[in-house]
mmCIF file of C-alpha atoms and ligand atoms in Angstrom:
data_model
loop_
_atom_site.group_PDB
_atom_site.id
_atom_site.type_symbol
_atom_site.label_atom_id
_atom_site.label_comp_id
_atom_site.label_asym_id
_atom_site.label_seq_id
_atom_site.Cartn_x
_atom_site.Cartn_y
_atom_site.Cartn_z
ATOM 1 C CA MET A 1 -4.680 16.588 9.601
ATOM 2 C CA LYS A 2 -3.102 13.579 7.945
ATOM 3 C CA VAL A 3 -0.423 13.800 5.240
ATOM 4 C CA THR A 4 0.492 10.761 3.144
ATOM 5 C CA PHE A 5 3.558 10.634 0.919
ATOM 6 C CA LEU A 6 2.230 9.164 -2.318
ATOM 7 C CA GLY A 7 5.654 9.499 -3.910
ATOM 8 C CA SER A 8 9.023 10.839 -2.728
ATOM 9 C CA GLY A 9 11.151 10.405 -5.843
ATOM 10 C CA THR A 10 12.611 12.693 -8.457
ATOM 11 C CA SER A 11 11.438 12.831 -12.068
ATOM 12 C CA GLN A 12 12.766 9.408 -13.067
ATOM 13 C CA GLY A 13 11.673 7.698 -9.867
ATOM 14 C CA VAL A 14 13.855 5.217 -7.960
ATOM 15 C CA PRO A 15 14.909 2.685 -9.151
ATOM 16 C CA VAL A 16 15.886 4.365 -12.401
ATOM 17 C CA ILE A 17 15.181 2.233 -15.472
ATOM 18 C CA GLY A 18 18.315 0.270 -16.368
ATOM 19 C CA CYS A 19 20.373 1.458 -13.380
ATOM 20 C CA THR A 20 22.281 -1.080 -11.294
ATOM 21 C CA CYS A 21 23.605 1.227 -8.550
ATOM 22 C CA GLN A 22 23.236 0.046 -4.954
ATOM 23 C CA VAL A 23 20.253 2.328 -4.311
ATOM 24 C CA CYS A 24 18.394 1.073 -7.385
ATOM 25 C CA ARG A 25 19.167 -2.536 -6.349
ATOM 26 C CA SER A 26 18.270 -1.954 -2.684
ATOM 27 C CA LEU A 27 15.741 -4.302 -1.077
ATOM 28 C CA ASP A 28 14.738 -1.633 1.475
ATOM 29 C CA PHE A 29 11.208 -0.542 0.492
ATOM 30 C CA ARG A 30 12.149 3.041 1.437
ATOM 31 C CA ASP A 31 14.545 3.103 -1.531
ATOM 32 C CA ASN A 32 11.640 2.613 -3.947
ATOM 33 C CA ARG A 33 10.388 6.073 -4.773
ATOM 34 C CA LEU A 34 7.502 6.947 -7.074
ATOM 35 C CA ARG A 35 7.229 10.454 -8.450
ATOM 36 C CA ALA A 36 6.652 13.181 -5.812
ATOM 37 C CA SER A 37 3.117 13.783 -4.605
ATOM 38 C CA ILE A 38 1.202 13.942 -1.318
ATOM 39 C CA GLN A 39 -2.344 13.533 -0.093
ATOM 40 C CA VAL A 40 -3.581 15.915 2.595
ATOM 41 C CA GLU A 41 -6.667 14.980 4.597
ATOM 42 C CA LEU A 42 -8.398 17.357 6.998
ATOM 43 C CA SER A 43 -11.864 18.627 7.882
ATOM 44 C CA ASN A 44 -13.461 15.809 5.876
ATOM 45 C CA GLN A 45 -11.568 16.907 2.791
ATOM 46 C CA SER A 46 -9.037 14.975 0.725
ATOM 47 C CA PHE A 47 -6.607 16.950 -1.425
ATOM 48 C CA VAL A 48 -3.848 15.646 -3.656
ATOM 49 C CA ILE A 49 -0.858 17.828 -4.551
ATOM 50 C CA ASP A 50 0.416 16.933 -8.059
ATOM 51 C CA THR A 51 -0.560 13.935 -10.164
ATOM 52 C CA GLY A 52 2.634 12.521 -11.642
ATOM 53 C CA PRO A 53 2.943 9.503 -13.927
ATOM 54 C CA ASP A 54 2.498 7.158 -10.940
ATOM 55 C CA PHE A 55 -0.834 8.676 -9.893
ATOM 56 C CA ARG A 56 -2.900 5.567 -10.671
ATOM 57 C CA GLN A 57 -0.530 3.265 -8.797
ATOM 58 C CA GLN A 58 -0.445 5.656 -5.836
ATOM 59 C CA MET A 59 -4.234 5.862 -5.627
ATOM 60 C CA LEU A 60 -4.456 2.059 -5.681
ATOM 61 C CA ARG A 61 -1.698 1.581 -3.095
ATOM 62 C CA GLU A 62 -3.194 4.048 -0.624
ATOM 63 C CA ARG A 63 -6.778 3.054 -1.464
ATOM 64 C CA VAL A 64 -7.770 6.688 -1.950
ATOM 65 C CA LYS A 65 -11.548 6.642 -2.167
ATOM 66 C CA ARG A 66 -12.187 10.323 -2.641
ATOM 67 C CA ILE A 67 -10.416 13.433 -3.892
ATOM 68 C CA ASP A 68 -12.045 16.807 -3.332
ATOM 69 C CA ALA A 69 -9.419 18.841 -5.192
ATOM 70 C CA ILE A 70 -6.065 18.576 -6.935
ATOM 71 C CA LEU A 71 -3.439 21.295 -6.453
ATOM 72 C CA PHE A 72 -0.500 21.677 -8.797
ATOM 73 C CA THR A 73 2.905 23.003 -7.812
ATOM 74 C CA HIS A 74 4.054 23.405 -11.448
ATOM 75 C CA ALA A 75 3.551 21.820 -14.836
ATOM 76 C CA HIS A 76 6.596 19.572 -15.217
ATOM 77 C CA ARG A 77 5.546 16.168 -16.503
ATOM 78 C CA ASP A 78 6.674 14.311 -13.380
ATOM 79 C CA HIS A 79 3.954 16.315 -11.574
ATOM 80 C CA THR A 80 1.138 16.264 -14.158
ATOM 81 C CA ALA A 81 1.443 13.125 -16.304
ATOM 82 C CA GLY A 82 -1.069 11.019 -14.359
ATOM 83 C CA LEU A 83 -4.021 13.378 -14.484
ATOM 84 C CA ASP A 84 -5.984 11.342 -17.056
ATOM 85 C CA ASP A 85 -6.692 8.755 -14.345
ATOM 86 C CA VAL A 86 -8.744 11.287 -12.445
ATOM 87 C CA ARG A 87 -11.575 9.779 -14.527
ATOM 88 C CA ALA A 88 -12.050 7.159 -11.823
ATOM 89 C CA TYR A 89 -12.991 9.935 -9.386
ATOM 90 C CA ASN A 90 -15.181 11.685 -11.964
ATOM 91 C CA PHE A 91 -17.187 8.447 -12.219
ATOM 92 C CA MET A 92 -17.288 7.664 -8.492
ATOM 93 C CA GLN A 93 -18.017 11.185 -7.290
ATOM 94 C CA LYS A 94 -20.165 12.135 -10.264
ATOM 95 C CA MET A 95 -18.473 15.500 -10.542
ATOM 96 C CA ASP A 96 -15.833 17.406 -12.443
ATOM 97 C CA MET A 97 -12.547 17.409 -10.524
ATOM 98 C CA PRO A 98 -11.599 20.838 -9.151
ATOM 99 C CA VAL A 99 -8.015 21.570 -10.153
ATOM 100 C CA TYR A 100 -5.976 24.498 -8.756
ATOM 101 C CA GLY A 101 -2.985 25.997 -10.515
ATOM 102 C CA THR A 102 -1.367 29.216 -11.649
ATOM 103 C CA GLN A 103 -1.995 30.662 -15.112
ATOM 104 C CA SER A 104 1.015 28.881 -16.599
ATOM 105 C CA VAL A 105 0.029 25.550 -15.039
ATOM 106 C CA LEU A 106 -3.547 25.744 -16.308
ATOM 107 C CA GLU A 107 -2.359 26.718 -19.786
ATOM 108 C CA GLN A 108 0.017 23.774 -19.849
ATOM 109 C CA LEU A 109 -2.735 21.377 -18.722
ATOM 110 C CA LYS A 110 -4.879 22.601 -21.609
ATOM 111 C CA VAL A 111 -2.063 21.706 -23.999
ATOM 112 C CA GLU A 112 -1.215 18.328 -22.454
ATOM 113 C CA TYR A 113 -4.826 17.306 -22.054
ATOM 114 C CA ALA A 114 -6.273 19.106 -25.077
ATOM 115 C CA TYR A 115 -8.769 16.274 -25.602
ATOM 116 C CA ALA A 116 -10.334 17.061 -22.231
ATOM 117 C CA PHE A 117 -11.078 20.642 -23.249
ATOM 118 C CA MET A 118 -12.489 20.132 -26.738
ATOM 119 C CA LYS A 119 -15.971 21.509 -27.372
ATOM 120 C CA ASP A 120 -17.427 18.273 -28.655
ATOM 121 C CA ALA A 121 -15.455 16.084 -26.268
ATOM 122 C CA TYR A 122 -15.558 12.310 -26.520
ATOM 123 C CA PRO A 123 -17.398 10.627 -23.612
ATOM 124 C CA GLY A 124 -15.178 9.208 -20.875
ATOM 125 C CA ILE A 125 -12.538 11.909 -20.939
ATOM 126 C CA PRO A 126 -11.201 13.374 -17.688
ATOM 127 C CA ARG A 127 -13.498 16.121 -16.476
ATOM 128 C CA LEU A 128 -11.608 19.025 -14.929
ATOM 129 C CA LEU A 129 -12.814 22.219 -13.332
ATOM 130 C CA LEU A 130 -9.919 24.668 -13.572
ATOM 131 C CA ASN A 131 -9.383 27.155 -10.747
ATOM 132 C CA LEU A 132 -6.841 29.906 -11.246
ATOM 133 C CA ILE A 133 -4.637 30.785 -8.298
ATOM 134 C CA ASP A 134 -1.870 33.294 -7.741
ATOM 135 C CA GLU A 135 -0.011 34.083 -4.551
ATOM 136 C CA THR A 136 -3.191 35.184 -2.808
ATOM 137 C CA PRO A 137 -4.381 32.810 -0.076
ATOM 138 C CA PHE A 138 -7.493 30.886 -1.095
ATOM 139 C CA SER A 139 -9.793 28.344 0.432
ATOM 140 C CA ILE A 140 -11.257 25.063 -0.770
ATOM 141 C CA ASN A 141 -14.452 23.996 0.980
ATOM 142 C CA GLY A 142 -13.487 25.992 4.055
ATOM 143 C CA VAL A 143 -9.833 24.902 4.191
ATOM 144 C CA ASN A 144 -7.464 27.870 3.975
ATOM 145 C CA ILE A 145 -4.385 27.457 1.807
ATOM 146 C CA ILE A 146 -1.438 29.830 1.502
ATOM 147 C CA PRO A 147 0.432 29.597 -1.812
ATOM 148 C CA LEU A 148 4.204 29.901 -1.448
ATOM 149 C CA PRO A 149 6.026 31.157 -4.542
ATOM 150 C CA VAL A 150 9.487 29.591 -4.916
ATOM 151 C CA MET A 151 11.873 29.318 -7.858
ATOM 152 C CA HIS A 152 12.912 26.171 -9.767
ATOM 153 C CA LEU A 153 15.778 27.684 -11.753
ATOM 154 C CA ARG A 154 13.769 30.172 -13.865
ATOM 155 C CA MET A 155 10.391 28.548 -13.367
ATOM 156 C CA PRO A 156 8.026 29.852 -10.687
ATOM 157 C CA VAL A 157 6.670 26.986 -8.572
ATOM 158 C CA MET A 158 4.041 27.057 -5.830
ATOM 159 C CA GLY A 159 4.530 25.500 -2.456
ATOM 160 C CA PHE A 160 1.471 25.286 -0.222
ATOM 161 C CA ARG A 161 0.908 25.915 3.456
ATOM 162 C CA VAL A 162 -2.092 24.503 5.306
ATOM 163 C CA GLY A 163 -2.132 25.537 8.961
ATOM 164 C CA ASN A 164 1.263 24.655 10.390
ATOM 165 C CA PHE A 165 2.134 22.258 7.561
ATOM 166 C CA THR A 166 4.180 23.342 4.520
ATOM 167 C CA TYR A 167 4.932 21.472 1.290
ATOM 168 C CA ILE A 168 7.639 22.761 -1.054
ATOM 169 C CA THR A 169 8.984 20.669 -3.897
ATOM 170 C CA ASP A 170 11.044 21.466 -6.982
ATOM 171 C CA ALA A 171 12.732 24.580 -5.622
ATOM 172 C CA ASN A 172 16.267 25.828 -5.563
ATOM 173 C CA PHE A 173 15.443 29.278 -4.223
ATOM 174 C CA ILE A 174 12.976 30.592 -1.642
ATOM 175 C CA PRO A 175 12.537 34.386 -1.725
ATOM 176 C CA ASP A 176 12.393 36.361 1.528
ATOM 177 C CA SER A 177 8.732 37.221 0.917
ATOM 178 C CA THR A 178 7.944 33.495 0.990
ATOM 179 C CA LEU A 179 10.188 32.845 3.992
ATOM 180 C CA GLU A 180 8.008 35.331 5.882
ATOM 181 C CA LYS A 181 4.945 33.260 5.038
ATOM 182 C CA LEU A 182 6.715 30.213 6.463
ATOM 183 C CA GLU A 183 7.081 31.722 9.895
ATOM 184 C CA GLY A 184 5.780 29.397 12.572
ATOM 185 C CA THR A 185 5.428 26.401 10.273
ATOM 186 C CA GLU A 186 5.925 23.268 12.348
ATOM 187 C CA ILE A 187 6.128 20.527 9.747
ATOM 188 C CA LEU A 188 8.090 21.283 6.586
ATOM 189 C CA VAL A 189 8.408 19.130 3.493
ATOM 190 C CA LEU A 190 11.219 20.296 1.232
ATOM 191 C CA ASN A 191 12.966 18.922 -1.837
ATOM 192 C CA ALA A 192 16.509 17.565 -1.449
ATOM 193 C CA LEU A 193 17.600 15.900 -4.653
ATOM 194 C CA GLN A 194 21.132 14.602 -4.212
ATOM 195 C CA ARG A 195 24.513 15.512 -2.751
ATOM 196 C CA GLU A 196 25.946 17.213 -5.810
ATOM 197 C CA GLN A 197 24.898 20.692 -6.867
ATOM 198 C CA HIS A 198 21.959 20.793 -9.253
ATOM 199 C CA VAL A 199 20.775 23.552 -11.533
ATOM 200 C CA SER A 200 17.125 23.592 -10.412
ATOM 201 C CA HIS A 201 16.838 21.667 -7.116
ATOM 202 C CA PHE A 202 18.205 22.106 -3.603
ATOM 203 C CA ASN A 203 20.867 19.533 -2.925
ATOM 204 C CA LEU A 204 21.138 17.976 0.527
ATOM 205 C CA GLN A 205 23.443 20.662 1.914
ATOM 206 C CA GLU A 206 21.331 23.532 0.581
ATOM 207 C CA ALA A 207 18.155 21.945 1.899
ATOM 208 C CA LEU A 208 19.743 21.664 5.353
ATOM 209 C CA VAL A 209 20.680 25.349 5.212
ATOM 210 C CA MET A 210 17.039 26.204 4.446
ATOM 211 C CA VAL A 211 15.925 24.093 7.413
ATOM 212 C CA GLU A 212 18.272 26.116 9.619
ATOM 213 C CA LYS A 213 16.658 29.304 8.326
ATOM 214 C CA ILE A 214 13.022 28.198 8.555
ATOM 215 C CA LYS A 215 13.428 26.318 11.855
ATOM 216 C CA PRO A 216 10.400 24.033 11.701
ATOM 217 C CA GLN A 217 9.929 21.416 14.416
ATOM 218 C CA LYS A 218 10.312 18.619 11.908
ATOM 219 C CA THR A 219 11.403 18.449 8.284
ATOM 220 C CA TYR A 220 10.891 15.724 5.696
ATOM 221 C CA PHE A 221 12.943 15.722 2.496
ATOM 222 C CA THR A 222 11.330 14.601 -0.758
ATOM 223 C CA HIS A 223 11.896 14.532 -4.557
ATOM 224 C CA ILE A 224 14.903 12.313 -3.922
ATOM 225 C CA SER A 225 17.238 10.906 -6.576
ATOM 226 C CA HIS A 226 19.031 7.547 -6.498
ATOM 227 C CA LYS A 227 22.212 9.628 -6.286
ATOM 228 C CA LEU A 228 21.402 10.758 -2.734
ATOM 229 C CA GLY A 229 22.305 7.325 -1.361
ATOM 230 C CA LEU A 230 20.628 4.561 0.602
ATOM 231 C CA HIS A 231 17.741 5.779 2.744
ATOM 232 C CA ALA A 232 19.019 4.098 5.912
ATOM 233 C CA GLU A 233 22.527 5.515 5.552
ATOM 234 C CA VAL A 234 21.562 9.074 4.624
ATOM 235 C CA GLN A 235 19.053 9.172 7.482
ATOM 236 C CA LYS A 236 21.861 8.481 9.995
ATOM 237 C CA GLU A 237 23.714 11.620 8.868
ATOM 238 C CA LEU A 238 20.771 13.973 9.353
ATOM 239 C CA PRO A 239 19.982 16.118 12.395
ATOM 240 C CA SER A 240 17.522 14.490 14.811
ATOM 241 C CA ASP A 241 14.562 16.572 13.579
ATOM 242 C CA VAL A 242 15.188 16.027 9.845
ATOM 243 C CA PHE A 243 13.997 12.922 8.026
ATOM 244 C CA LEU A 244 13.997 11.500 4.558
ATOM 245 C CA ALA A 245 10.424 10.908 3.437
ATOM 246 C CA TYR A 246 9.538 7.588 1.855
ATOM 247 C CA ASP A 247 6.561 6.369 -0.117
ATOM 248 C CA GLY A 248 3.632 5.505 2.114
ATOM 249 C CA LEU A 249 4.922 7.538 5.089
ATOM 250 C CA GLN A 250 2.035 9.150 6.957
ATOM 251 C CA LEU A 251 2.265 12.174 9.221
ATOM 252 C CA ASP A 252 -0.302 13.162 11.796
ATOM 253 C CA VAL A 253 -0.128 16.928 11.871
ATOM 254 C CA PRO A 254 -1.905 18.659 14.743
ATOM 255 C CA LEU A 255 -3.801 21.374 12.946
ATOM 256 C CA ILE A 256 -3.781 24.989 13.994
ATOM 257 C CA VAL A 257 -6.856 26.217 12.156
ATOM 258 C CA ASN A 258 -6.455 29.949 12.616
ATOM 259 C CA ARG A 259 -3.495 30.688 10.417
HETATM 260 ZN ZN1 LIG B 301 9.740 17.322 -10.183
HETATM 261 ZN ZN1 LIG B 302 20.558 3.937 -9.579
HETATM 262 ZN ZN1 LIG B 303 10.064 20.332 -11.783
#
């Protein structure tokens, strides 16, 4: 299984428009962060989790030739705003794009992309095939996926586990029932926004506490703000098995199929 970080930044991305802080001025490519999203490739399948406003740019950068399904964690705009560009895949693959989300996510997509759901739709609109999920495990073309309910202040968000790989973004609370589902996960991706407390995201300290609880072999932090600091400097402070993700980072995850 291969995981590619399409974006590792918080809702505004890094650099932030108009900001002149040292992170936003940094020449280190790892300090340039598009909005958070990953591609997961396994068993001849290519899945994308979230399509933020940088979706088009991310698809071009990583030369993504095929997407078999899109999974949504939640319906905040920094995770959904790029979905119109799925049209490229509708044309290439000659199919409606299967989209997976909870009831509230699918309802929000119907509002944001109302033109894609009109009866007498204009030609050339994005073509979406909505699939409703809840916390019940589901499979896409033979790949088993475990949804992981977490909380983002008051908003329920889904993380996803595939085999021994887990992706959780936009959380500031993980209930015990979800922690149980994380048992044995080897590679964890978790959001860590900044150093200061935040109302709806784990900060660095809280994310490290979660890592201590979950005990994966390796952890990658994502959904990072310019306020966290320079990539190279923050990385030096972290435990040896915890890393800051960066855009374009690829992970080879040995897949345990029977989970
Ligand atoms: Zn977000
Ligand atoms: Zn800045
Ligand atoms: Zn969010």
